[in-house]
Amino acid sequence: MLIDVVPYCGIGAEPDLLRLRAEELQGIVDALVVIEGSHTYQGAPREQMLTSNGIRNLLGRIAPPFVEHVLVRIPHQPGVRPLTRDDAQRDAGLQQALDRFFEEGETFLLLGDVDEIPRAELVLSAMQRAAAHDTMVRFVQRQFWYYL
């Protein structure tokens, strides 16, 4: 099972990027878990933007078999660094994804921001390598600015 775990904040071009990511990974991802935080990067409360059904509607026919929306509620704490809050939200969402979909010895996790879109053939190659060597595989991407 390949689980694609994607932190999401819903601003700018993120809906389009989520569609592009799902399109690229169509047919190889078994479950898409979209993590949405209850607070912004800076700690301000924000409204929930997605639901599992909303993601299915956004992706349409390219949606993987399982789609899960995880809303992580971490209250704002004065003095907490934004990256610490961001990490806590991602970790909590990742734990929920593992609790829901993990299968001993058969589960691969693909964790990356919505704008980090790996090529499907590289994901398949990485899964084979990870299974053969019982190891993690890390993707590296070049930095680009883009317009949609």
PDB file of N, CA, C and O in Angstrom, residues 85-118:
ATOM      1  N   ARG A  85       5.246  24.547  15.546  1.00  0.00           N
ATOM      2  CA  ARG A  85       3.802  24.324  15.373  1.00  0.00           C
ATOM      3  C   ARG A  85       3.536  23.553  14.085  1.00  0.00           C
ATOM      4  O   ARG A  85       2.755  22.597  14.054  1.00  0.00           O
ATOM      5  N   ASP A  86       4.213  23.931  13.027  1.00  0.00           N
ATOM      6  CA  ASP A  86       4.067  23.274  11.735  1.00  0.00           C
ATOM      7  C   ASP A  86       4.465  21.798  11.837  1.00  0.00           C
ATOM      8  O   ASP A  86       3.764  20.912  11.346  1.00  0.00           O
ATOM      9  N   ASP A  87       5.591  21.527  12.487  1.00  0.00           N
ATOM     10  CA  ASP A  87       6.048  20.142  12.678  1.00  0.00           C
ATOM     11  C   ASP A  87       5.048  19.341  13.501  1.00  0.00           C
ATOM     12  O   ASP A  87       4.771  18.177  13.194  1.00  0.00           O
ATOM     13  N   ALA A  88       4.501  19.949  14.560  1.00  0.00           N
ATOM     14  CA  ALA A  88       3.546  19.244  15.422  1.00  0.00           C
ATOM     15  C   ALA A  88       2.279  18.885  14.648  1.00  0.00           C
ATOM     16  O   ALA A  88       1.734  17.785  14.813  1.00  0.00           O
ATOM     17  N   GLN A  89       1.802  19.795  13.803  1.00  0.00           N
ATOM     18  CA  GLN A  89       0.607  19.508  13.008  1.00  0.00           C
ATOM     19  C   GLN A  89       0.882  18.386  12.011  1.00  0.00           C
ATOM     20  O   GLN A  89       0.086  17.457  11.864  1.00  0.00           O
ATOM     21  N   ARG A  90       2.028  18.431  11.343  1.00  0.00           N
ATOM     22  CA  ARG A  90       2.369  17.387  10.372  1.00  0.00           C
ATOM     23  C   ARG A  90       2.533  16.033  11.076  1.00  0.00           C
ATOM     24  O   ARG A  90       2.029  15.016  10.621  1.00  0.00           O
ATOM     25  N   ASP A  91       3.226  16.026  12.228  1.00  0.00           N
ATOM     26  CA  ASP A  91       3.438  14.775  12.962  1.00  0.00           C
ATOM     27  C   ASP A  91       2.124  14.169  13.441  1.00  0.00           C
ATOM     28  O   ASP A  91       1.923  12.955  13.364  1.00  0.00           O
ATOM     29  N   ALA A  92       1.219  15.002  13.933  1.00  0.00           N
ATOM     30  CA  ALA A  92      -0.076  14.505  14.411  1.00  0.00           C
ATOM     31  C   ALA A  92      -0.891  13.931  13.246  1.00  0.00           C
ATOM     32  O   ALA A  92      -1.525  12.878  13.379  1.00  0.00           O
ATOM     33  N   GLY A  93      -0.875  14.604  12.119  1.00  0.00           N
ATOM     34  CA  GLY A  93      -1.582  14.101  10.937  1.00  0.00           C
ATOM     35  C   GLY A  93      -0.968  12.817  10.412  1.00  0.00           C
ATOM     36  O   GLY A  93      -1.676  11.886  10.018  1.00  0.00           O
ATOM     37  N   LEU A  94       0.355  12.750  10.417  1.00  0.00           N
ATOM     38  CA  LEU A  94       1.047  11.545   9.971  1.00  0.00           C
ATOM     39  C   LEU A  94       0.702  10.361  10.877  1.00  0.00           C
ATOM     40  O   LEU A  94       0.449   9.261  10.385  1.00  0.00           O
ATOM     41  N   GLN A  95       0.642  10.596  12.179  1.00  0.00           N
ATOM     42  CA  GLN A  95       0.284   9.523  13.106  1.00  0.00           C
ATOM     43  C   GLN A  95      -1.129   9.011  12.830  1.00  0.00           C
ATOM     44  O   GLN A  95      -1.383   7.804  12.844  1.00  0.00           O
ATOM     45  N   GLN A  96      -2.054   9.936  12.542  1.00  0.00           N
ATOM     46  CA  GLN A  96      -3.419   9.515  12.226  1.00  0.00           C
ATOM     47  C   GLN A  96      -3.455   8.697  10.932  1.00  0.00           C
ATOM     48  O   GLN A  96      -4.207   7.731  10.820  1.00  0.00           O
ATOM     49  N   ALA A  97      -2.635   9.085   9.961  1.00  0.00           N
ATOM     50  CA  ALA A  97      -2.569   8.331   8.703  1.00  0.00           C
ATOM     51  C   ALA A  97      -2.045   6.920   8.961  1.00  0.00           C
ATOM     52  O   ALA A  97      -2.573   5.942   8.427  1.00  0.00           O
ATOM     53  N   LEU A  98      -1.013   6.809   9.778  1.00  0.00           N
ATOM     54  CA  LEU A  98      -0.468   5.494  10.103  1.00  0.00           C
ATOM     55  C   LEU A  98      -1.485   4.643  10.862  1.00  0.00           C
ATOM     56  O   LEU A  98      -1.637   3.452  10.584  1.00  0.00           O
ATOM     57  N   ASP A  99      -2.171   5.259  11.819  1.00  0.00           N
ATOM     58  CA  ASP A  99      -3.185   4.524  12.586  1.00  0.00           C
ATOM     59  C   ASP A  99      -4.275   3.970  11.678  1.00  0.00           C
ATOM     60  O   ASP A  99      -4.791   2.887  11.898  1.00  0.00           O
ATOM     61  N   ARG A 100      -4.619   4.724  10.645  1.00  0.00           N
ATOM     62  CA  ARG A 100      -5.736   4.341   9.766  1.00  0.00           C
ATOM     63  C   ARG A 100      -5.330   3.319   8.703  1.00  0.00           C
ATOM     64  O   ARG A 100      -6.072   2.401   8.402  1.00  0.00           O
ATOM     65  N   PHE A 101      -4.139   3.463   8.113  1.00  0.00           N
ATOM     66  CA  PHE A 101      -3.797   2.696   6.919  1.00  0.00           C
ATOM     67  C   PHE A 101      -2.610   1.745   7.055  1.00  0.00           C
ATOM     68  O   PHE A 101      -2.344   0.978   6.138  1.00  0.00           O
ATOM     69  N   PHE A 102      -1.878   1.778   8.147  1.00  0.00           N
ATOM     70  CA  PHE A 102      -0.654   0.974   8.237  1.00  0.00           C
ATOM     71  C   PHE A 102      -0.945  -0.516   8.177  1.00  0.00           C
ATOM     72  O   PHE A 102      -1.820  -1.029   8.849  1.00  0.00           O
ATOM     73  N   GLU A 103      -0.167  -1.213   7.341  1.00  0.00           N
ATOM     74  CA  GLU A 103      -0.205  -2.670   7.245  1.00  0.00           C
ATOM     75  C   GLU A 103       1.225  -3.166   7.382  1.00  0.00           C
ATOM     76  O   GLU A 103       2.098  -2.748   6.626  1.00  0.00           O
ATOM     77  N   GLU A 104       1.466  -4.012   8.331  1.00  0.00           N
ATOM     78  CA  GLU A 104       2.815  -4.497   8.632  1.00  0.00           C
ATOM     79  C   GLU A 104       3.523  -5.024   7.379  1.00  0.00           C
ATOM     80  O   GLU A 104       3.006  -5.891   6.684  1.00  0.00           O
ATOM     81  N   GLY A 105       4.695  -4.444   7.095  1.00  0.00           N
ATOM     82  CA  GLY A 105       5.528  -4.929   6.013  1.00  0.00           C
ATOM     83  C   GLY A 105       5.091  -4.568   4.608  1.00  0.00           C
ATOM     84  O   GLY A 105       5.767  -4.894   3.663  1.00  0.00           O
ATOM     85  N   GLU A 106       3.972  -3.908   4.462  1.00  0.00           N
ATOM     86  CA  GLU A 106       3.459  -3.634   3.124  1.00  0.00           C
ATOM     87  C   GLU A 106       3.134  -2.158   2.887  1.00  0.00           C
ATOM     88  O   GLU A 106       2.521  -1.831   1.892  1.00  0.00           O
ATOM     89  N   THR A 107       3.504  -1.297   3.807  1.00  0.00           N
ATOM     90  CA  THR A 107       3.087   0.097   3.723  1.00  0.00           C
ATOM     91  C   THR A 107       4.261   1.004   3.373  1.00  0.00           C
ATOM     92  O   THR A 107       5.309   0.943   4.003  1.00  0.00           O
ATOM     93  N   PHE A 108       4.061   1.834   2.372  1.00  0.00           N
ATOM     94  CA  PHE A 108       5.035   2.856   2.000  1.00  0.00           C
ATOM     95  C   PHE A 108       4.374   4.208   2.196  1.00  0.00           C
ATOM     96  O   PHE A 108       3.225   4.404   1.790  1.00  0.00           O
ATOM     97  N   LEU A 109       5.089   5.139   2.822  1.00  0.00           N
ATOM     98  CA  LEU A 109       4.588   6.496   3.019  1.00  0.00           C
ATOM     99  C   LEU A 109       5.341   7.442   2.111  1.00  0.00           C
ATOM    100  O   LEU A 109       6.570   7.382   2.009  1.00  0.00           O
ATOM    101  N   LEU A 110       4.601   8.318   1.460  1.00  0.00           N
ATOM    102  CA  LEU A 110       5.176   9.389   0.664  1.00  0.00           C
ATOM    103  C   LEU A 110       4.736  10.671   1.347  1.00  0.00           C
ATOM    104  O   LEU A 110       3.550  11.001   1.356  1.00  0.00           O
ATOM    105  N   LEU A 111       5.674  11.360   1.978  1.00  0.00           N
ATOM    106  CA  LEU A 111       5.351  12.565   2.737  1.00  0.00           C
ATOM    107  C   LEU A 111       6.013  13.756   2.073  1.00  0.00           C
ATOM    108  O   LEU A 111       7.223  13.766   1.881  1.00  0.00           O
ATOM    109  N   GLY A 112       5.209  14.746   1.685  1.00  0.00           N
ATOM    110  CA  GLY A 112       5.768  15.935   1.060  1.00  0.00           C
ATOM    111  C   GLY A 112       4.734  17.021   0.935  1.00  0.00           C
ATOM    112  O   GLY A 112       3.531  16.754   0.934  1.00  0.00           O
ATOM    113  N   ASP A 113       5.207  18.251   0.871  1.00  0.00           N
ATOM    114  CA  ASP A 113       4.299  19.379   0.689  1.00  0.00           C
ATOM    115  C   ASP A 113       3.587  19.260  -0.649  1.00  0.00           C
ATOM    116  O   ASP A 113       4.060  18.587  -1.565  1.00  0.00           O
ATOM    117  N   VAL A 114       2.473  19.939  -0.764  1.00  0.00           N
ATOM    118  CA  VAL A 114       1.624  19.814  -1.946  1.00  0.00           C
ATOM    119  C   VAL A 114       2.355  20.238  -3.226  1.00  0.00           C
ATOM    120  O   VAL A 114       2.086  19.724  -4.298  1.00  0.00           O
ATOM    121  N   ASP A 115       3.316  21.147  -3.107  1.00  0.00           N
ATOM    122  CA  ASP A 115       4.039  21.598  -4.303  1.00  0.00           C
ATOM    123  C   ASP A 115       5.258  20.729  -4.622  1.00  0.00           C
ATOM    124  O   ASP A 115       5.967  20.974  -5.582  1.00  0.00           O
ATOM    125  N   GLU A 116       5.504  19.700  -3.831  1.00  0.00           N
ATOM    126  CA  GLU A 116       6.582  18.754  -4.103  1.00  0.00           C
ATOM    127  C   GLU A 116       5.955  17.549  -4.806  1.00  0.00           C
ATOM    128  O   GLU A 116       5.370  16.676  -4.168  1.00  0.00           O
ATOM    129  N   ILE A 117       6.061  17.532  -6.116  1.00  0.00           N
ATOM    130  CA  ILE A 117       5.355  16.532  -6.923  1.00  0.00           C
ATOM    131  C   ILE A 117       6.383  15.580  -7.544  1.00  0.00           C
ATOM    132  O   ILE A 117       7.018  15.905  -8.543  1.00  0.00           O
ATOM    133  N   PRO A 118       6.558  14.406  -6.940  1.00  0.00           N
ATOM    134  CA  PRO A 118       7.524  13.455  -7.501  1.00  0.00           C
ATOM    135  C   PRO A 118       6.960  12.752  -8.730  1.00  0.00           C
ATOM    136  O   PRO A 118       5.754  12.560  -8.848  1.00  0.00           O
TER     137      PRO A 118
END
